[in-house]
């Protein structure tokens, strides 16, 4: 009997992208107070040329498997004895490979919150993952493939088109090494870091610039202007690595004869966690990475406490500026969507598993939405 030849890997990067075959994403929108979805980008051209393997397999629209043993390259009998097995994870939605579009992600998990915000509820959308996993692409995208923020703003203005007495304001900040910087301030020179304050209305940042906007194009121009001021640095893991957490907030006000409804949507692009040994940064870059990892650890601790601590458990929101800003989102005053981003590369298997475990814990958080505005 003739032996079956093993499947040959794609010979070009383009043929690799064409060979990606995942089940079609689930397109029906989710209406839930907490939504955790996963997005896995394809291998980058650099990863493909360095002959890294794609170890993430999409089982269906909700489940993926990470081929851990394939990543290690060690003896399978030894790994089996040590219980190093392939690992599967299930989320509300899963988007894998280049054939899952920005529109798929938006329509599947984000579009529903627009109506909620217009009706006076609060919502938060944040992207989490290791550096280079595709968070900023998911949130901002490119001119050809606009991301979640762009698509969200377009839908908000569509919803407001026939609403009388409606207005919209935006603010944009970054948390860099535990300092809060206003990205929409007229001048960034000699700008003093802003402080976080807690009031009866929730967490506020006195002095943060809030600008009115009358169209999606106007909002995107403000986002573009602010993003140019954001701190980035080249690392071995990512040529344009964000070194800060960015929070873009949209406040929608609607006047009625009975009063005013205010809904707030916060869209957050978290800086990526990274290992110094891999990113090969030093000096100020190493300090930035340490601060980023500390704030993400603080966020992880809050998620763990919320998921397992039970009612009344102490949640350490004050451990970082990031968790203080996210406090209302996590403790139940709004609808929250987490988009976990991972790389399929065997070289990033440890980072991928850490992100998946982090997102898996977030599924257990329980929230109750209140129609009460939170203002940054």
mmCIF file of C-alpha atoms in Angstrom:
data_model
loop_
_atom_site.group_PDB
_atom_site.id
_atom_site.type_symbol
_atom_site.label_atom_id
_atom_site.label_comp_id
_atom_site.label_asym_id
_atom_site.label_seq_id
_atom_site.Cartn_x
_atom_site.Cartn_y
_atom_site.Cartn_z
ATOM 1 C CA UNK A 1 0.000 0.000 0.000
ATOM 2 C CA UNK A 2 1.425 3.331 -1.060
ATOM 3 C CA UNK A 3 2.297 5.767 1.708
ATOM 4 C CA UNK A 4 0.319 8.995 1.835
ATOM 5 C CA UNK A 5 2.586 11.948 1.358
ATOM 6 C CA UNK A 6 2.329 14.617 4.048
ATOM 7 C CA UNK A 7 0.592 17.810 3.056
ATOM 8 C CA UNK A 8 3.093 20.333 1.716
ATOM 9 C CA UNK A 9 3.088 23.796 3.250
ATOM 10 C CA UNK A 10 2.176 26.785 1.051
ATOM 11 C CA UNK A 11 5.172 28.038 -0.918
ATOM 12 C CA UNK A 12 4.270 31.738 -0.920
ATOM 13 C CA UNK A 13 2.732 34.090 1.615
ATOM 14 C CA UNK A 14 -0.164 34.771 -0.771
ATOM 15 C CA UNK A 15 -0.884 31.044 -1.148
ATOM 16 C CA UNK A 16 -0.788 30.696 2.649
ATOM 17 C CA UNK A 17 -3.463 33.395 3.012
ATOM 18 C CA UNK A 18 -5.575 31.705 0.344
ATOM 19 C CA UNK A 19 -5.202 28.333 2.084
ATOM 20 C CA UNK A 20 -6.729 29.595 5.338
ATOM 21 C CA UNK A 21 -10.063 27.863 5.669
ATOM 22 C CA UNK A 22 -12.088 28.566 8.808
ATOM 23 C CA UNK A 23 -15.811 28.011 9.329
ATOM 24 C CA UNK A 24 -17.790 31.148 8.471
ATOM 25 C CA UNK A 25 -18.217 33.508 11.435
ATOM 26 C CA UNK A 26 -21.538 33.703 13.246
ATOM 27 C CA UNK A 27 -23.120 36.923 12.020
ATOM 28 C CA UNK A 28 -26.171 37.148 14.268
ATOM 29 C CA UNK A 29 -25.585 39.972 16.766
ATOM 30 C CA UNK A 30 -25.285 39.248 20.500
ATOM 31 C CA UNK A 31 -27.245 41.177 23.083
ATOM 32 C CA UNK A 32 -25.591 40.452 26.402
ATOM 33 C CA UNK A 33 -24.161 42.587 29.180
ATOM 34 C CA UNK A 34 -20.723 40.963 28.880
ATOM 35 C CA UNK A 35 -19.458 39.733 25.504
ATOM 36 C CA UNK A 36 -16.033 38.132 25.083
ATOM 37 C CA UNK A 37 -14.928 37.383 21.548
ATOM 38 C CA UNK A 38 -11.655 36.267 20.003
ATOM 39 C CA UNK A 39 -9.899 37.492 16.897
ATOM 40 C CA UNK A 40 -6.881 35.657 15.495
ATOM 41 C CA UNK A 41 -4.975 37.334 12.688
ATOM 42 C CA UNK A 42 -3.091 35.296 10.054
ATOM 43 C CA UNK A 43 0.681 34.909 10.185
ATOM 44 C CA UNK A 44 2.459 38.109 9.202
ATOM 45 C CA UNK A 45 4.686 38.073 6.135
ATOM 46 C CA UNK A 46 7.732 38.234 8.405
ATOM 47 C CA UNK A 47 6.522 35.274 10.477
ATOM 48 C CA UNK A 48 5.828 33.287 7.309
ATOM 49 C CA UNK A 49 9.278 34.041 5.869
ATOM 50 C CA UNK A 50 10.891 32.999 9.161
ATOM 51 C CA UNK A 51 9.034 29.669 8.751
ATOM 52 C CA UNK A 52 6.877 29.916 11.864
ATOM 53 C CA UNK A 53 3.885 27.566 11.984
ATOM 54 C CA UNK A 54 0.234 28.554 12.230
ATOM 55 C CA UNK A 55 -0.954 26.653 15.330
ATOM 56 C CA UNK A 56 -4.498 28.034 15.798
ATOM 57 C CA UNK A 57 -7.430 26.065 14.389
ATOM 58 C CA UNK A 58 -11.007 27.342 14.279
ATOM 59 C CA UNK A 59 -13.441 24.549 15.165
ATOM 60 C CA UNK A 60 -16.640 26.561 14.679
ATOM 61 C CA UNK A 61 -17.901 30.116 15.159
ATOM 62 C CA UNK A 62 -17.273 29.899 18.916
ATOM 63 C CA UNK A 63 -14.370 27.500 19.531
ATOM 64 C CA UNK A 64 -10.672 27.410 18.666
ATOM 65 C CA UNK A 65 -7.877 24.951 19.397
ATOM 66 C CA UNK A 66 -4.221 25.850 19.972
ATOM 67 C CA UNK A 67 -1.899 23.082 18.799
ATOM 68 C CA UNK A 68 0.501 23.400 21.722
ATOM 69 C CA UNK A 69 2.492 20.258 20.934
ATOM 70 C CA UNK A 70 3.084 21.448 17.392
ATOM 71 C CA UNK A 71 4.499 24.680 18.784
ATOM 72 C CA UNK A 72 6.969 23.081 21.161
ATOM 73 C CA UNK A 73 8.479 20.707 18.595
ATOM 74 C CA UNK A 74 9.365 18.255 21.380
ATOM 75 C CA UNK A 75 8.850 14.482 21.488
ATOM 76 C CA UNK A 76 5.121 13.666 21.561
ATOM 77 C CA UNK A 77 5.469 10.751 24.001
ATOM 78 C CA UNK A 78 7.319 12.981 26.455
ATOM 79 C CA UNK A 79 4.692 15.708 26.087
ATOM 80 C CA UNK A 80 1.841 13.252 26.605
ATOM 81 C CA UNK A 81 3.505 12.016 29.801
ATOM 82 C CA UNK A 82 3.765 15.606 30.982
ATOM 83 C CA UNK A 83 0.146 16.265 29.959
ATOM 84 C CA UNK A 84 1.120 18.980 27.516
ATOM 85 C CA UNK A 85 -1.912 18.784 25.269
ATOM 86 C CA UNK A 86 -3.611 20.884 22.639
ATOM 87 C CA UNK A 87 -5.926 23.366 24.321
ATOM 88 C CA UNK A 88 -9.417 24.448 23.256
ATOM 89 C CA UNK A 89 -11.271 27.612 24.238
ATOM 90 C CA UNK A 90 -14.865 28.711 23.657
ATOM 91 C CA UNK A 91 -16.063 32.329 23.476
ATOM 92 C CA UNK A 92 -19.195 34.190 22.397
ATOM 93 C CA UNK A 93 -17.717 34.658 18.921
ATOM 94 C CA UNK A 94 -14.496 33.589 17.191
ATOM 95 C CA UNK A 95 -12.959 35.281 14.126
ATOM 96 C CA UNK A 96 -9.929 33.558 12.609
ATOM 97 C CA UNK A 97 -7.766 34.391 9.595
ATOM 98 C CA UNK A 98 -7.765 36.964 6.841
ATOM 99 C CA UNK A 99 -11.189 35.969 5.492
ATOM 100 C CA UNK A 100 -12.961 37.327 8.600
ATOM 101 C CA UNK A 101 -13.508 40.999 7.910
ATOM 102 C CA UNK A 102 -13.730 44.093 10.075
ATOM 103 C CA UNK A 103 -17.447 44.213 9.247
ATOM 104 C CA UNK A 104 -17.868 40.652 10.540
ATOM 105 C CA UNK A 105 -16.450 41.644 13.923
ATOM 106 C CA UNK A 106 -18.482 44.854 14.091
ATOM 107 C CA UNK A 107 -21.791 43.308 13.043
ATOM 108 C CA UNK A 108 -21.345 40.243 15.237
ATOM 109 C CA UNK A 109 -20.369 41.805 18.557
ATOM 110 C CA UNK A 110 -20.370 45.619 18.509
ATOM 111 C CA UNK A 111 -23.271 46.947 16.419
ATOM 112 C CA UNK A 112 -25.907 46.230 19.094
ATOM 113 C CA UNK A 113 -24.338 48.589 21.627
ATOM 114 C CA UNK A 114 -24.933 51.611 19.376
ATOM 115 C CA UNK A 115 -28.699 51.503 19.940
ATOM 116 C CA UNK A 116 -28.097 51.083 23.674
ATOM 117 C CA UNK A 117 -25.852 54.154 23.868
ATOM 118 C CA UNK A 118 -28.328 56.266 21.879
ATOM 119 C CA UNK A 119 -31.030 55.175 24.366
ATOM 120 C CA UNK A 120 -28.966 56.403 27.327
ATOM 121 C CA UNK A 121 -26.997 53.335 28.392
ATOM 122 C CA UNK A 122 -23.228 53.144 28.803
ATOM 123 C CA UNK A 123 -20.993 50.706 26.963
ATOM 124 C CA UNK A 124 -17.303 49.851 26.736
ATOM 125 C CA UNK A 125 -15.452 48.071 23.942
ATOM 126 C CA UNK A 126 -11.829 47.163 24.536
ATOM 127 C CA UNK A 127 -9.204 45.204 22.642
ATOM 128 C CA UNK A 128 -6.723 43.101 24.604
ATOM 129 C CA UNK A 129 -3.719 40.998 23.562
ATOM 130 C CA UNK A 130 0.056 40.764 23.300
ATOM 131 C CA UNK A 131 1.987 43.347 21.316
ATOM 132 C CA UNK A 132 1.671 42.728 17.590
ATOM 133 C CA UNK A 133 -1.528 40.675 17.896
ATOM 134 C CA UNK A 134 -3.694 43.084 15.891
ATOM 135 C CA UNK A 135 -5.492 45.173 18.536
ATOM 136 C CA UNK A 136 -4.970 48.564 16.886
ATOM 137 C CA UNK A 137 -5.946 47.145 13.491
ATOM 138 C CA UNK A 138 -9.174 45.797 15.022
ATOM 139 C CA UNK A 139 -10.016 49.104 16.701
ATOM 140 C CA UNK A 140 -8.762 51.646 14.132
ATOM 141 C CA UNK A 141 -8.139 49.632 10.959
ATOM 142 C CA UNK A 142 -6.864 51.270 7.773
ATOM 143 C CA UNK A 143 -8.465 53.627 5.228
ATOM 144 C CA UNK A 144 -9.259 50.556 3.101
ATOM 145 C CA UNK A 145 -10.451 48.418 6.037
ATOM 146 C CA UNK A 146 -11.836 50.708 8.758
ATOM 147 C CA UNK A 147 -11.942 49.255 12.250
ATOM 148 C CA UNK A 148 -14.504 49.020 15.021
ATOM 149 C CA UNK A 149 -14.274 52.680 16.073
ATOM 150 C CA UNK A 150 -14.864 53.966 12.549
ATOM 151 C CA UNK A 151 -17.759 51.611 11.857
ATOM 152 C CA UNK A 152 -19.299 52.433 15.244
ATOM 153 C CA UNK A 153 -19.208 56.178 14.612
ATOM 154 C CA UNK A 154 -20.814 55.736 11.206
ATOM 155 C CA UNK A 155 -23.679 53.781 12.759
ATOM 156 C CA UNK A 156 -24.138 56.235 15.646
ATOM 157 C CA UNK A 157 -24.662 59.123 13.235
ATOM 158 C CA UNK A 158 -27.059 57.007 11.180
ATOM 159 C CA UNK A 159 -29.083 56.406 14.371
ATOM 160 C CA UNK A 160 -29.000 60.119 15.281
ATOM 161 C CA UNK A 161 -29.984 61.310 11.804
ATOM 162 C CA UNK A 162 -33.687 61.343 12.644
ATOM 163 C CA UNK A 163 -33.323 62.221 16.329
ATOM 164 C CA UNK A 164 -34.250 65.774 17.259
ATOM 165 C CA UNK A 165 -32.383 67.481 20.090
ATOM 166 C CA UNK A 166 -29.387 65.143 19.832
ATOM 167 C CA UNK A 167 -25.749 66.177 20.280
ATOM 168 C CA UNK A 168 -22.433 64.361 20.498
ATOM 169 C CA UNK A 169 -19.077 65.070 22.149
ATOM 170 C CA UNK A 170 -15.796 63.157 22.034
ATOM 171 C CA UNK A 171 -12.702 62.953 24.225
ATOM 172 C CA UNK A 172 -9.440 61.064 23.709
ATOM 173 C CA UNK A 173 -6.709 60.255 26.227
ATOM 174 C CA UNK A 174 -3.782 57.927 26.726
ATOM 175 C CA UNK A 175 -2.419 56.318 29.884
ATOM 176 C CA UNK A 176 1.355 56.335 29.462
ATOM 177 C CA UNK A 177 3.512 55.009 32.319
ATOM 178 C CA UNK A 178 0.646 55.734 34.743
ATOM 179 C CA UNK A 179 0.304 59.334 33.508
ATOM 180 C CA UNK A 180 -2.915 60.502 31.822
ATOM 181 C CA UNK A 181 -2.399 62.650 28.729
ATOM 182 C CA UNK A 182 -5.117 64.572 26.848
ATOM 183 C CA UNK A 183 -4.753 63.713 23.144
ATOM 184 C CA UNK A 184 -7.237 66.382 22.008
ATOM 185 C CA UNK A 185 -5.699 69.300 23.896
ATOM 186 C CA UNK A 186 -4.792 72.223 21.565
ATOM 187 C CA UNK A 187 -1.118 71.898 22.473
ATOM 188 C CA UNK A 188 0.660 68.893 23.948
ATOM 189 C CA UNK A 189 3.715 70.944 24.940
ATOM 190 C CA UNK A 190 4.209 71.408 28.680
ATOM 191 C CA UNK A 191 0.936 69.596 29.295
ATOM 192 C CA UNK A 192 0.466 68.557 32.909
ATOM 193 C CA UNK A 193 -0.764 64.996 33.511
ATOM 194 C CA UNK A 194 -4.460 64.806 34.354
ATOM 195 C CA UNK A 195 -5.801 63.267 37.546
ATOM 196 C CA UNK A 196 -8.614 60.797 38.151
ATOM 197 C CA UNK A 197 -11.355 61.878 40.549
ATOM 198 C CA UNK A 198 -14.296 59.962 41.976
ATOM 199 C CA UNK A 199 -17.623 61.762 42.404
ATOM 200 C CA UNK A 200 -21.219 60.763 43.045
ATOM 201 C CA UNK A 201 -21.572 60.502 39.261
ATOM 202 C CA UNK A 202 -18.610 58.112 39.032
ATOM 203 C CA UNK A 203 -15.045 58.454 37.794
ATOM 204 C CA UNK A 204 -14.192 61.797 36.156
ATOM 205 C CA UNK A 205 -11.050 63.498 34.821
ATOM 206 C CA UNK A 206 -11.182 67.249 35.433
ATOM 207 C CA UNK A 207 -9.733 69.304 32.593
ATOM 208 C CA UNK A 208 -10.067 66.629 29.892
ATOM 209 C CA UNK A 209 -10.905 68.200 26.518
ATOM 210 C CA UNK A 210 -14.367 67.330 25.202
ATOM 211 C CA UNK A 211 -15.163 68.474 21.657
ATOM 212 C CA UNK A 212 -18.520 68.558 19.834
ATOM 213 C CA UNK A 213 -18.840 66.709 16.527
ATOM 214 C CA UNK A 214 -21.590 66.723 13.900
ATOM 215 C CA UNK A 215 -20.488 63.948 11.526
ATOM 216 C CA UNK A 216 -18.580 60.678 11.478
ATOM 217 C CA UNK A 217 -15.905 62.298 9.297
ATOM 218 C CA UNK A 218 -15.421 65.055 11.876
ATOM 219 C CA UNK A 219 -15.058 62.479 14.654
ATOM 220 C CA UNK A 220 -12.547 60.482 12.644
ATOM 221 C CA UNK A 221 -10.479 63.595 11.986
ATOM 222 C CA UNK A 222 -10.299 64.236 15.738
ATOM 223 C CA UNK A 223 -9.382 60.591 16.306
ATOM 224 C CA UNK A 224 -6.673 60.820 13.630
ATOM 225 C CA UNK A 225 -5.265 64.049 15.110
ATOM 226 C CA UNK A 226 -5.176 62.560 18.597
ATOM 227 C CA UNK A 227 -3.681 59.276 17.459
ATOM 228 C CA UNK A 228 -0.701 61.117 15.960
ATOM 229 C CA UNK A 229 0.164 62.267 19.498
ATOM 230 C CA UNK A 230 0.014 58.764 20.938
ATOM 231 C CA UNK A 231 3.291 57.247 22.139
ATOM 232 C CA UNK A 232 4.630 54.453 19.888
ATOM 233 C CA UNK A 233 8.003 52.726 19.591
ATOM 234 C CA UNK A 234 9.554 50.066 17.369
ATOM 235 C CA UNK A 235 10.295 46.740 19.081
ATOM 236 C CA UNK A 236 11.429 43.344 17.855
ATOM 237 C CA UNK A 237 7.821 42.140 18.163
ATOM 238 C CA UNK A 238 6.114 45.088 16.465
ATOM 239 C CA UNK A 239 7.506 47.893 14.310
ATOM 240 C CA UNK A 240 4.804 50.322 15.517
ATOM 241 C CA UNK A 241 4.156 49.198 19.082
ATOM 242 C CA UNK A 242 1.701 51.312 21.096
ATOM 243 C CA UNK A 243 3.333 52.224 24.403
ATOM 244 C CA UNK A 244 0.164 53.494 26.039
ATOM 245 C CA UNK A 245 -3.463 52.568 26.622
ATOM 246 C CA UNK A 246 -5.765 54.796 24.555
ATOM 247 C CA UNK A 247 -9.353 55.640 25.587
ATOM 248 C CA UNK A 248 -11.641 57.241 22.993
ATOM 249 C CA UNK A 249 -14.975 58.252 24.483
ATOM 250 C CA UNK A 250 -18.198 59.343 22.802
ATOM 251 C CA UNK A 251 -20.986 60.980 24.798
ATOM 252 C CA UNK A 252 -24.449 61.120 23.195
ATOM 253 C CA UNK A 253 -27.040 63.522 24.631
ATOM 254 C CA UNK A 254 -30.716 63.507 23.637
ATOM 255 C CA UNK A 255 -33.176 66.118 24.912
ATOM 256 C CA UNK A 256 -36.802 65.201 25.575
ATOM 257 C CA UNK A 257 -39.681 67.131 27.109
ATOM 258 C CA UNK A 258 -39.288 64.902 30.175
ATOM 259 C CA UNK A 259 -35.533 65.383 30.526
ATOM 260 C CA UNK A 260 -32.172 64.455 28.995
ATOM 261 C CA UNK A 261 -30.787 61.008 28.198
ATOM 262 C CA UNK A 262 -26.994 60.665 28.206
ATOM 263 C CA UNK A 263 -25.215 57.566 26.940
ATOM 264 C CA UNK A 264 -21.450 57.087 26.897
ATOM 265 C CA UNK A 265 -19.431 54.727 24.724
ATOM 266 C CA UNK A 266 -15.787 54.117 25.644
ATOM 267 C CA UNK A 267 -13.580 52.424 23.048
ATOM 268 C CA UNK A 268 -10.200 51.326 24.378
ATOM 269 C CA UNK A 269 -7.077 50.158 22.589
ATOM 270 C CA UNK A 270 -4.924 48.593 25.304
ATOM 271 C CA UNK A 271 -1.161 48.534 24.916
ATOM 272 C CA UNK A 272 0.085 45.007 24.330
ATOM 273 C CA UNK A 273 1.651 42.850 27.016
ATOM 274 C CA UNK A 274 5.200 41.852 26.114
ATOM 275 C CA UNK A 275 8.208 39.915 27.314
ATOM 276 C CA UNK A 276 11.408 41.964 27.350
ATOM 277 C CA UNK A 277 13.442 38.985 26.145
ATOM 278 C CA UNK A 278 11.384 38.839 22.952
ATOM 279 C CA UNK A 279 10.745 42.518 22.318
ATOM 280 C CA UNK A 280 14.437 43.299 22.934
ATOM 281 C CA UNK A 281 13.786 46.802 24.242
ATOM 282 C CA UNK A 282 15.990 48.555 26.767
ATOM 283 C CA UNK A 283 16.200 51.906 28.504
ATOM 284 C CA UNK A 284 12.954 53.848 28.282
ATOM 285 C CA UNK A 285 11.413 51.079 26.150
ATOM 286 C CA UNK A 286 11.974 48.586 28.976
ATOM 287 C CA UNK A 287 10.434 51.003 31.490
ATOM 288 C CA UNK A 288 7.390 51.397 29.228
ATOM 289 C CA UNK A 289 7.025 47.623 28.889
ATOM 290 C CA UNK A 290 7.248 47.137 32.658
ATOM 291 C CA UNK A 291 4.560 49.764 33.278
ATOM 292 C CA UNK A 292 2.309 48.272 30.591
ATOM 293 C CA UNK A 293 2.638 44.781 32.050
ATOM 294 C CA UNK A 294 1.957 46.068 35.572
ATOM 295 C CA UNK A 295 -1.255 47.813 34.534
ATOM 296 C CA UNK A 296 -2.438 44.773 32.568
ATOM 297 C CA UNK A 297 -1.678 42.583 35.574
ATOM 298 C CA UNK A 298 -3.802 44.930 37.691
ATOM 299 C CA UNK A 299 -6.633 44.591 35.147
ATOM 300 C CA UNK A 300 -6.244 40.810 35.226
ATOM 301 C CA UNK A 301 -6.439 40.815 39.025
ATOM 302 C CA UNK A 302 -9.664 42.842 38.893
ATOM 303 C CA UNK A 303 -11.179 40.458 36.351
ATOM 304 C CA UNK A 304 -10.195 37.453 38.486
ATOM 305 C CA UNK A 305 -11.756 38.992 41.600
ATOM 306 C CA UNK A 306 -14.953 39.900 39.758
ATOM 307 C CA UNK A 307 -15.208 36.435 38.234
ATOM 308 C CA UNK A 308 -14.559 34.442 41.404
ATOM 309 C CA UNK A 309 -14.777 36.726 44.438
ATOM 310 C CA UNK A 310 -18.544 36.777 44.848
ATOM 311 C CA UNK A 311 -20.735 39.705 45.978
ATOM 312 C CA UNK A 312 -18.967 42.174 48.234
ATOM 313 C CA UNK A 313 -15.459 40.947 47.425
ATOM 314 C CA UNK A 314 -12.775 43.642 47.395
ATOM 315 C CA UNK A 315 -11.703 44.451 43.830
ATOM 316 C CA UNK A 316 -8.348 46.324 43.599
ATOM 317 C CA UNK A 317 -9.383 49.031 41.110
ATOM 318 C CA UNK A 318 -6.951 51.527 42.662
ATOM 319 C CA UNK A 319 -3.886 49.484 41.709
ATOM 320 C CA UNK A 320 -3.545 51.356 38.392
ATOM 321 C CA UNK A 321 -4.940 54.315 36.454
ATOM 322 C CA UNK A 322 -6.232 51.903 33.805
ATOM 323 C CA UNK A 323 -8.372 49.916 36.240
ATOM 324 C CA UNK A 324 -9.728 53.114 37.797
ATOM 325 C CA UNK A 325 -10.832 54.273 34.346
ATOM 326 C CA UNK A 326 -12.417 50.880 33.660
ATOM 327 C CA UNK A 327 -14.005 50.564 37.092
ATOM 328 C CA UNK A 328 -17.543 51.457 36.028
ATOM 329 C CA UNK A 329 -17.284 49.263 32.948
ATOM 330 C CA UNK A 330 -16.234 46.231 34.968
ATOM 331 C CA UNK A 331 -18.389 46.642 38.075
ATOM 332 C CA UNK A 332 -21.701 46.582 36.249
ATOM 333 C CA UNK A 333 -22.689 50.079 35.167
ATOM 334 C CA UNK A 334 -22.494 49.371 31.442
ATOM 335 C CA UNK A 335 -22.426 46.797 28.686
ATOM 336 C CA UNK A 336 -18.881 45.545 28.115
ATOM 337 C CA UNK A 337 -17.334 43.932 25.048
ATOM 338 C CA UNK A 338 -13.843 42.433 25.184
ATOM 339 C CA UNK A 339 -12.118 41.610 21.893
ATOM 340 C CA UNK A 340 -9.159 39.352 22.665
ATOM 341 C CA UNK A 341 -6.551 39.399 19.903
ATOM 342 C CA UNK A 342 -3.981 36.647 19.360
ATOM 343 C CA UNK A 343 -1.246 35.661 16.931
ATOM 344 C CA UNK A 344 -1.351 32.166 15.369
ATOM 345 C CA UNK A 345 2.463 31.893 15.323
ATOM 346 C CA UNK A 346 4.142 29.050 17.230
ATOM 347 C CA UNK A 347 6.741 31.637 18.273
ATOM 348 C CA UNK A 348 3.996 33.434 20.264
ATOM 349 C CA UNK A 349 2.365 30.366 21.865
ATOM 350 C CA UNK A 350 2.985 31.499 25.448
ATOM 351 C CA UNK A 351 1.534 34.965 24.803
ATOM 352 C CA UNK A 352 -1.431 33.414 22.958
ATOM 353 C CA UNK A 353 -2.275 31.043 25.815
ATOM 354 C CA UNK A 354 -1.977 33.844 28.376
ATOM 355 C CA UNK A 355 -4.416 36.005 26.397
ATOM 356 C CA UNK A 356 -6.860 33.120 26.003
ATOM 357 C CA UNK A 357 -6.799 32.324 29.728
ATOM 358 C CA UNK A 358 -7.286 36.017 30.518
ATOM 359 C CA UNK A 359 -10.307 36.241 28.199
ATOM 360 C CA UNK A 360 -11.697 32.955 29.502
ATOM 361 C CA UNK A 361 -11.813 34.386 33.036
ATOM 362 C CA UNK A 362 -13.578 37.527 31.789
ATOM 363 C CA UNK A 363 -16.543 35.415 30.641
ATOM 364 C CA UNK A 364 -17.499 34.840 34.276
ATOM 365 C CA UNK A 365 -18.004 38.524 35.146
ATOM 366 C CA UNK A 366 -21.637 39.411 35.794
ATOM 367 C CA UNK A 367 -22.900 42.940 35.059
ATOM 368 C CA UNK A 368 -26.212 44.773 35.324
ATOM 369 C CA UNK A 369 -26.610 47.702 32.946
ATOM 370 C CA UNK A 370 -27.926 50.971 34.341
ATOM 371 C CA UNK A 371 -29.147 53.950 32.365
ATOM 372 C CA UNK A 372 -26.778 56.364 33.997
ATOM 373 C CA UNK A 373 -24.016 58.272 32.234
ATOM 374 C CA UNK A 374 -20.386 57.846 33.249
ATOM 375 C CA UNK A 375 -18.182 60.731 32.237
ATOM 376 C CA UNK A 376 -14.416 60.557 31.861
#
